[in-house]
Coordinates of C-alpha atoms in Angstrom, one line a residue:
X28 CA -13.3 -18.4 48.3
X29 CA -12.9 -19.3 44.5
X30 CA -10.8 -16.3 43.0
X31 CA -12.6 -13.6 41.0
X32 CA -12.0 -14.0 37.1
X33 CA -9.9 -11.5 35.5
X34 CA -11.6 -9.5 32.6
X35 CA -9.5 -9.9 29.2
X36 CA -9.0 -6.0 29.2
X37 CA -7.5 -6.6 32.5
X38 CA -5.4 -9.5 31.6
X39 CA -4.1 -7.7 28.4
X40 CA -3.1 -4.1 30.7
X41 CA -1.3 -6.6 33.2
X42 CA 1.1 -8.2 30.5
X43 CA 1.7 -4.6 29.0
X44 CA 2.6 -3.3 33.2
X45 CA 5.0 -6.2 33.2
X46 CA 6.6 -6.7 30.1
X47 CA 6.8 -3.2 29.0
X48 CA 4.8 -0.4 26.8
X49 CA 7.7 -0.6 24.3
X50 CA 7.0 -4.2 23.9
X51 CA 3.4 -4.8 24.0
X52 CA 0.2 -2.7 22.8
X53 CA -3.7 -3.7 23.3
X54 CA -7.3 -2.6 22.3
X55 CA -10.4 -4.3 23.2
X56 CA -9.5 -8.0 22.5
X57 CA -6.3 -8.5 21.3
X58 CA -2.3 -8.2 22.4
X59 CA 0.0 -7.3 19.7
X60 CA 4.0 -7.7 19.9
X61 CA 5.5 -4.0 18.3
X62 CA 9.1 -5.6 17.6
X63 CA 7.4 -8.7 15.5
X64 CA 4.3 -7.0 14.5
X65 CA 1.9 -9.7 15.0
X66 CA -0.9 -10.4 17.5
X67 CA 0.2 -12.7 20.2
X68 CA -2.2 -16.0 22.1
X69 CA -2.9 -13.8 25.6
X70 CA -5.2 -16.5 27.1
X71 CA -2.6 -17.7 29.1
X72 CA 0.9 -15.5 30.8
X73 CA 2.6 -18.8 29.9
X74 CA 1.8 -18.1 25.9
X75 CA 3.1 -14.6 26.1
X76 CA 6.5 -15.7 28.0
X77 CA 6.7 -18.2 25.2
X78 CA 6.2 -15.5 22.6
X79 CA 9.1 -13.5 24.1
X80 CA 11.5 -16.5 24.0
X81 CA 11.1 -17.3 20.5
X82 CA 14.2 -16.9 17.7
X83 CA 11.5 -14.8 15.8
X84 CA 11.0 -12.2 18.6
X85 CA 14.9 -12.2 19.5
X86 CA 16.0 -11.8 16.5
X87 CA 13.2 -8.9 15.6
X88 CA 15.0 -7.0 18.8
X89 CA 18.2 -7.3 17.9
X90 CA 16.8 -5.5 14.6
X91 CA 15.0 -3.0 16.2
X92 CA 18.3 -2.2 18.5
X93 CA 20.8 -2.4 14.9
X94 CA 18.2 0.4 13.7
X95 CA 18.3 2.3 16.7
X96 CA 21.9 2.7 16.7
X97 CA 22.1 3.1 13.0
X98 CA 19.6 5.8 13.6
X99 CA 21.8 7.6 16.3
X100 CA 25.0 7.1 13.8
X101 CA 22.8 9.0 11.5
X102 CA 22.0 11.7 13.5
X103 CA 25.3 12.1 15.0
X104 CA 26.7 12.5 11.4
X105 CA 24.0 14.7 10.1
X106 CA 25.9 17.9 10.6
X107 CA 28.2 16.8 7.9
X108 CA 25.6 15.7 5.4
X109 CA 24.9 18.2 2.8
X110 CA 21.9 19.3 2.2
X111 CA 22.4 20.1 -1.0
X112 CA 23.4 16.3 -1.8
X113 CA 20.2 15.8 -0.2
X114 CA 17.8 17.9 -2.3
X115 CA 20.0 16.6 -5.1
X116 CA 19.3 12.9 -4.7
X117 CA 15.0 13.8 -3.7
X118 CA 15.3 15.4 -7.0
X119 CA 16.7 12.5 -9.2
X120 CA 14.6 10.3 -7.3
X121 CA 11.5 11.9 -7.5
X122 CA 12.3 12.8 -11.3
X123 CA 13.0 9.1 -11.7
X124 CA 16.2 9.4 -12.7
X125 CA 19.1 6.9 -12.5
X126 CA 21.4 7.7 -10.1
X127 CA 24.0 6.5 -11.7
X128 CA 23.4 9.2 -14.4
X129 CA 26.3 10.8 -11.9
X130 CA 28.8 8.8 -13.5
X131 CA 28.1 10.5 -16.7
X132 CA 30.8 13.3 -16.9
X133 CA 29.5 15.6 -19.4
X134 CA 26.2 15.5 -17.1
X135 CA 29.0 15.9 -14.4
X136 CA 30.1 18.6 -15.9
X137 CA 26.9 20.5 -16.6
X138 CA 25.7 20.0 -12.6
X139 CA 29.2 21.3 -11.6
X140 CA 29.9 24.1 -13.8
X141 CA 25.9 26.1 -13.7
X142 CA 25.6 25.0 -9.3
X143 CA 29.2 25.3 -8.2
X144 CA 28.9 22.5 -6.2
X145 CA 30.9 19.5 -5.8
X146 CA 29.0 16.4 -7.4
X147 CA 28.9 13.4 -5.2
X148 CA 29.2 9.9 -6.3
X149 CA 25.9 7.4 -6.9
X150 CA 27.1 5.5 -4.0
X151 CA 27.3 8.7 -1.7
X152 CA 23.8 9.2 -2.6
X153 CA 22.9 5.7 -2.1
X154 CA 24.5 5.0 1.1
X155 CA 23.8 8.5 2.5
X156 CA 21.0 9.9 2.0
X157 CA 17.9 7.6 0.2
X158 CA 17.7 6.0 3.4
X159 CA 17.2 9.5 5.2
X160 CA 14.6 10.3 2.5
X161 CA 12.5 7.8 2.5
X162 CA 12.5 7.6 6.3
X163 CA 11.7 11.3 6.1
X164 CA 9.0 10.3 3.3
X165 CA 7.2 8.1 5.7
X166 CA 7.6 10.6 8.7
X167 CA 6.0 13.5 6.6
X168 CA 2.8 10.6 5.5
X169 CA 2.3 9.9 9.1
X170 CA 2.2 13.5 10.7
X171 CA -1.0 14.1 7.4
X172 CA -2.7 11.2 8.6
X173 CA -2.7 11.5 12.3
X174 CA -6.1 11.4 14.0
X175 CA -7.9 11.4 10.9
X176 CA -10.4 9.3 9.2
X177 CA -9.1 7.5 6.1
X178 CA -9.3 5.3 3.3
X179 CA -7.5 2.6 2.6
X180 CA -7.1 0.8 -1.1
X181 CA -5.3 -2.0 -2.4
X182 CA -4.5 -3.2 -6.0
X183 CA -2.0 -6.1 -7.0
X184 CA 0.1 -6.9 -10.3
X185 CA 3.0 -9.2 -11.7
X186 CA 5.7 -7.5 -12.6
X187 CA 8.0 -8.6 -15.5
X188 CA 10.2 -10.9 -13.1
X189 CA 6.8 -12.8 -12.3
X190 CA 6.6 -11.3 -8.6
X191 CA 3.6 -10.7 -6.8
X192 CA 3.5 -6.8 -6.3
X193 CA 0.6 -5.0 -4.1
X194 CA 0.7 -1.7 -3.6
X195 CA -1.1 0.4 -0.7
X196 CA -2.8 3.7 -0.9
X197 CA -4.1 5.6 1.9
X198 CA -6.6 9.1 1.9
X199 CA -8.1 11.3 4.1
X200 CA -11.6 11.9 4.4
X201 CA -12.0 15.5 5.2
X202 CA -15.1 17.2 6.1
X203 CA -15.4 20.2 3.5
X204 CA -13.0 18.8 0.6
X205 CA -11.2 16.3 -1.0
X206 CA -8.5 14.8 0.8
X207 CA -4.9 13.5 0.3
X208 CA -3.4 10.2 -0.7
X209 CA -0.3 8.7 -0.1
X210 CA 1.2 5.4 -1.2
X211 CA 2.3 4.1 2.0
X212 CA 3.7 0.7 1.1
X213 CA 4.8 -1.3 -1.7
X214 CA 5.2 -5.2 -1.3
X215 CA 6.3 -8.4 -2.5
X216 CA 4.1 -11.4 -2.0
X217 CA 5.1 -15.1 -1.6
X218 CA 1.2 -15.2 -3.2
X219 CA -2.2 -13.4 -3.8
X220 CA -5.0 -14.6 -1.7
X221 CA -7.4 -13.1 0.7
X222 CA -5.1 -13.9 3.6
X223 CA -1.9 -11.8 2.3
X224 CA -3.5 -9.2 1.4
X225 CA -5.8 -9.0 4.9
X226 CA -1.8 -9.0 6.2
X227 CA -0.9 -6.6 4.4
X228 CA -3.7 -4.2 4.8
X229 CA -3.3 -4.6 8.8
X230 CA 0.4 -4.1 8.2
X231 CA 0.5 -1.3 6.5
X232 CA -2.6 0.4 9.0
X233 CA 0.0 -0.7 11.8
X234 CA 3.0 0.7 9.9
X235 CA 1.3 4.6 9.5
X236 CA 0.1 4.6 13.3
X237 CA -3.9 4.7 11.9
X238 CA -6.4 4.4 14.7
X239 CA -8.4 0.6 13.6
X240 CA -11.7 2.9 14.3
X241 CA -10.7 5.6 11.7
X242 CA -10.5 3.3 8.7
X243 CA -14.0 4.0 7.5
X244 CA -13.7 2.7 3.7
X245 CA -11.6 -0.2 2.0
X246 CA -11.7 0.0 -1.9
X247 CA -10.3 -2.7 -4.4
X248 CA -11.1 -4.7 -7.2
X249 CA -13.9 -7.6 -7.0
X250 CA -11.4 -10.2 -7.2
X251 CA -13.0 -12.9 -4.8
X252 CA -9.6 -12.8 -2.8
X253 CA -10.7 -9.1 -2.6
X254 CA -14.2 -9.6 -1.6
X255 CA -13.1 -12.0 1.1
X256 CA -10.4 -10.1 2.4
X257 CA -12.9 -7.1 2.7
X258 CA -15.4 -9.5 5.5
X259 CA -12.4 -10.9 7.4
X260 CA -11.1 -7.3 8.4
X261 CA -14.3 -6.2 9.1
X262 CA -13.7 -7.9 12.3
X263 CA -11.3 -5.7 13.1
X264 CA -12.1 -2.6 11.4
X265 CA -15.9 -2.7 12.6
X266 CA -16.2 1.1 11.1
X267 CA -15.2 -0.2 7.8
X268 CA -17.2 -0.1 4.5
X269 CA -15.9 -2.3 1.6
X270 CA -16.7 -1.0 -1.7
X271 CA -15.3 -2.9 -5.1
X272 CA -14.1 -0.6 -7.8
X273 CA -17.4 1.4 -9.6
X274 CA -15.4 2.2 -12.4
X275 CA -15.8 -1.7 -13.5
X276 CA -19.2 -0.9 -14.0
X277 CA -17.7 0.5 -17.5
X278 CA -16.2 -2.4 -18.6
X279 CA -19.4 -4.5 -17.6
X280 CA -21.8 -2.3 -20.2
X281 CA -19.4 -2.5 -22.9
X282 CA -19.3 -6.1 -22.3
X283 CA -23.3 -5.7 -22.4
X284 CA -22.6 -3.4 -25.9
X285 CA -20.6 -6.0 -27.1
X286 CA -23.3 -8.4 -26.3
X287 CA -25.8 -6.8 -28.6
X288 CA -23.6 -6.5 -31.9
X289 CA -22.6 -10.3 -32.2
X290 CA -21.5 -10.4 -35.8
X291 CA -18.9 -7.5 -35.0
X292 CA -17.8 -9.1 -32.0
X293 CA -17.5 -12.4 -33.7
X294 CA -15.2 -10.4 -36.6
X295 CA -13.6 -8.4 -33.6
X296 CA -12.7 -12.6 -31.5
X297 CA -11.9 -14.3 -35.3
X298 CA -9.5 -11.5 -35.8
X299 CA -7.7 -12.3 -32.4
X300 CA -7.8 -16.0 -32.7
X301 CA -6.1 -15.7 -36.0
X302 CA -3.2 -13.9 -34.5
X303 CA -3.1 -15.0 -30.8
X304 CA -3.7 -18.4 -31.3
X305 CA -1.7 -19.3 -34.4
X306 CA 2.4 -18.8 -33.5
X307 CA 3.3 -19.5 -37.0
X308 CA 0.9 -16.5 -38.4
X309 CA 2.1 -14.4 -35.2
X310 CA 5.6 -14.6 -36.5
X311 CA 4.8 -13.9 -40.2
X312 CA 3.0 -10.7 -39.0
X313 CA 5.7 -9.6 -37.0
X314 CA 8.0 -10.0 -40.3
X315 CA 5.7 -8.4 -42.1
X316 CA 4.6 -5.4 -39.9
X317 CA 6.8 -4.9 -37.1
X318 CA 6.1 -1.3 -36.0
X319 CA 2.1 -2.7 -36.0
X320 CA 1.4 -4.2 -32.4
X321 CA -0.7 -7.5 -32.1
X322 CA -4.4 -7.1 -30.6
X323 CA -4.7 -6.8 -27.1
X324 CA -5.6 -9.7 -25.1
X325 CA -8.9 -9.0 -23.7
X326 CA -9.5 -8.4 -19.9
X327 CA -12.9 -10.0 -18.5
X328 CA -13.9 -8.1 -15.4
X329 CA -15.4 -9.8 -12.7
X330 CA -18.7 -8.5 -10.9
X331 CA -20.0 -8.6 -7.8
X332 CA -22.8 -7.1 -5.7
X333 CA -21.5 -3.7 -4.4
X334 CA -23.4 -3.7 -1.2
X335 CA -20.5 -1.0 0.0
X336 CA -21.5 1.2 -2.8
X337 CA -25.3 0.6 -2.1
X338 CA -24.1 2.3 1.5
X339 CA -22.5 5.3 0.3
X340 CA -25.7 6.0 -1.8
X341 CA -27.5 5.5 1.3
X342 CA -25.2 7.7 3.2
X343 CA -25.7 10.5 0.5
X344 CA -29.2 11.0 1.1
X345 CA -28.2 11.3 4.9
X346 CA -26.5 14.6 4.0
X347 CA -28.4 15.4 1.9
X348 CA -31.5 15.7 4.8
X349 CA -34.2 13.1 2.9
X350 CA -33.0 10.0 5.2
X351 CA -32.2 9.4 9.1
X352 CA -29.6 7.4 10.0
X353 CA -31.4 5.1 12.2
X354 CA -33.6 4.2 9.0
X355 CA -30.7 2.9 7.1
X356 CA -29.9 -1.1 7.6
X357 CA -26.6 -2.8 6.7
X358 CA -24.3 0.1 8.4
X359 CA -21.1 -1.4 10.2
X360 CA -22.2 -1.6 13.7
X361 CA -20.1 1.0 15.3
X362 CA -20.1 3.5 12.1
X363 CA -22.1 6.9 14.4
X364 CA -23.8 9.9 13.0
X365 CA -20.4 12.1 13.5
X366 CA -18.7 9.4 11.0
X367 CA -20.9 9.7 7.9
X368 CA -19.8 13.3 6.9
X369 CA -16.6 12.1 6.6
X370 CA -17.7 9.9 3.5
X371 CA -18.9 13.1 1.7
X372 CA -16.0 13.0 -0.7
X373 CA -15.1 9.3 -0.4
X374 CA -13.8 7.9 -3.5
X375 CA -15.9 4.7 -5.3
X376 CA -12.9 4.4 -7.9
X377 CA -9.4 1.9 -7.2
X378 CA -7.9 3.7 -10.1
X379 CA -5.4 6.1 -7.5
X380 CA -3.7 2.6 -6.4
X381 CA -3.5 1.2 -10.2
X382 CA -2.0 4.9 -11.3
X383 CA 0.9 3.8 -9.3
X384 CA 1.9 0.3 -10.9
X385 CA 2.5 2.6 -13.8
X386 CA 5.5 4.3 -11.9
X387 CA 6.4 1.2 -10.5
X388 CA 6.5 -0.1 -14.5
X389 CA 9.2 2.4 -15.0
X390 CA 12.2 0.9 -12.2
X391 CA 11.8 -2.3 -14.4
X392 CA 13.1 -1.1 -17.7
X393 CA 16.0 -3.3 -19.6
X394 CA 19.0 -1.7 -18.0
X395 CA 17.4 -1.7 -14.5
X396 CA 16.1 -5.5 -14.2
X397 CA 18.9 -5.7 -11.5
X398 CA 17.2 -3.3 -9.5
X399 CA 16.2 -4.9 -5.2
X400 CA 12.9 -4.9 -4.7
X401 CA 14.1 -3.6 -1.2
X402 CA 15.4 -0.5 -3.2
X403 CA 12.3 -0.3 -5.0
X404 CA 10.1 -0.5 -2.5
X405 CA 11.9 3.1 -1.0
X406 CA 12.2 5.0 -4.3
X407 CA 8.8 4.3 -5.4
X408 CA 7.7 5.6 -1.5
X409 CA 9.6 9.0 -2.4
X410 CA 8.6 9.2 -6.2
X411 CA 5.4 8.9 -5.8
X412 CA 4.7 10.9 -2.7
X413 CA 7.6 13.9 -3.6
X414 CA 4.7 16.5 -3.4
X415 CA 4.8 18.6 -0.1
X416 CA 7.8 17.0 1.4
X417 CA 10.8 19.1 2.2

């Protein structure tokens, strides 16, 4: 008798049975490896038994097992950690200030003298207790978001040093309020396209623990890359609405303002060819008027049909009784009547992700240009999300 054929749900529980729960996860169509967070070819057991030989996945347990011990280190020692060098350094840090402001005795002083305390060293705090923090950061994000529907939003800049920087905010959706948001990952990219940042934005949903079918709304800019990114997750996030940034509706009528009074905005573009254009005048205005800064360069935004936006309009006159759902095309397939209250409060703006490439502006002045991104990346995860974590 021909054997029966195995169902992929099937296939995917039998790898998980064999090769372990701590190695493996599933859902409905895909196998995904927890130490080198990335899906994994399950057609075949011989693809998976490749997977687990590879120098990526070896080396991503010895990781996982150098953390684990460090993590039992840390726990062993944490009856000797103060706790007031703890609330100490969460305060610097989520003051942004330098830790090595320590070194400075009369600020040495001043700490010692009015707590009684004895003042540790920047590398005490450093070594000791960021780490704790912002593993205690991330903790504290995850137990807020558990089980609940969210948004999800993501901007990205060039910082001074000319690196790629994207930043990730997530927020509840709440039935009677507003929720919270939480930056829940700051990252360097090798470069910006659709398919880094549909990495990242699975990364970071992986990262936080987020249920795929909770992510209910994906705001950003309407960057192509953005726009593109926004259809290829859809395939994995078949709840998710993708709505571009309705605050760049602004900036498009003022461009339409613009538009309609051409001999000021031919004065307004003469004016900044003369000084943006011409190096030699630059430099004699700069002589001239030094405390005067040169016109800004002008910042084009892009438009695109918001069909996501269109939705939430749509879904607004759901709740507020004049519509049925089963009237309304274009929902995501899955989205049900219990999911749509949820987007009462959603947010239509990207600004809560942009706010934050202002504090990450501030780790990158002239005497911190020295600064790891690895370093940044776990004070800008406490600064930014100091509120309500103890």
């Amino acid at each position: 008798m021909p054997k029966e054929k195995i169902s992929l749900g099937q296939r995917l529980r039998s790898y998980v049975r064999e090769f372990g729960a701590d190695t493996f996860s599933y859902d409905s169509s895909m196998l995904f490896c927890k130490y080198c967070e990335i899906k994994v070819n399950c057609e075949k057991r011989f693809n998976v038994t490749q997977h687990l030989k590879t120098e990526k996945h070896t080396k991503a347990i010895k990781r996982r097992q150098e953390k684990t011990e460090k993590t039992q280190q840390l726990l062993m020692n944490s009856s000797k950690k103060s706790s007031f060098n703890k609330d100490l350094c969460h305060a610097l840090l989520s003051a942004n200030i330098l830790l090595n402001k320590l070194s400075n005795n009369t600020f040495r002083n001043f700490l010692e003298t009015y707590t009684g305390k004895e003042i540790p060293t920047e590398a005490t705090l450093r070594q000791g207790y960021v780490d704790d923090l912002y593993d205690k950061t991330v903790e504290k994000i995850k137990s807020e978001i558990l089980n609940k529907k969210v948004w999800v939003s993501i901007d990205e800049t060039t910082d001074i040093e000319g690196r790629y920087i994207a930043n990730v905010v997530v927020g509840t959706l709440e039935l009677d309020k507003p929720g919270k948001q939480f930056l829940v990952n700051c990252k360097e990219l090798e470069k910006t396209n659709f398919s880094t940042i549909s990495k990242l934005f699975d990364d970071s949903i992986q990262l936080m623990g987020i249920q795929r079918d909770n992510v209910l709304l994906f705001l950003s800019d309407a960057a192509p890359y953005m726009v593109k990114s926004g259809e290829m997750l859809k395939a994995l996030y078949s709840k998710m609405i993708h709505v571009t940034c309705a605050a760049h509706g602004l900036h498009r009528v003022a461009e339409e303002i613009r538009g309609q009074f051409k001999s000021v905005d031919k004065l307004i573009a003469s004016v900044k060819k003369t000084f943006r254009k011409a190096p030699s005048r630059v430099q004699i205005f700069k002589s001239k008027a030094p405390e005067i800064s040169l016109p800004p360069e002008p910042v084009i935004t892009r438009w695109e049909k918001n069909n996501g936006l269109l939705l939430l309009k749509k879904m607004s006159s759901i709740l507020l009784g004049i519509r049925d759902i089963g009237e309304l095309d274009g929902l995501p397939d899955d989205i049900s009547s219990s999911d749509v209250p949820y987007l009462k409060f959603a947010t239509i703006t990207s600004v809560d992700v942009e706010r934050t490439f202002s504090t990450y502006k501030t780790f990158l002045t002239n005497n911190r240009r020295s600064f790891k991104f690895e370093n940044i990346h776990k004070h800008i995860i406490i600064q930014c999300n100091f509120q309500g974590i103890n």
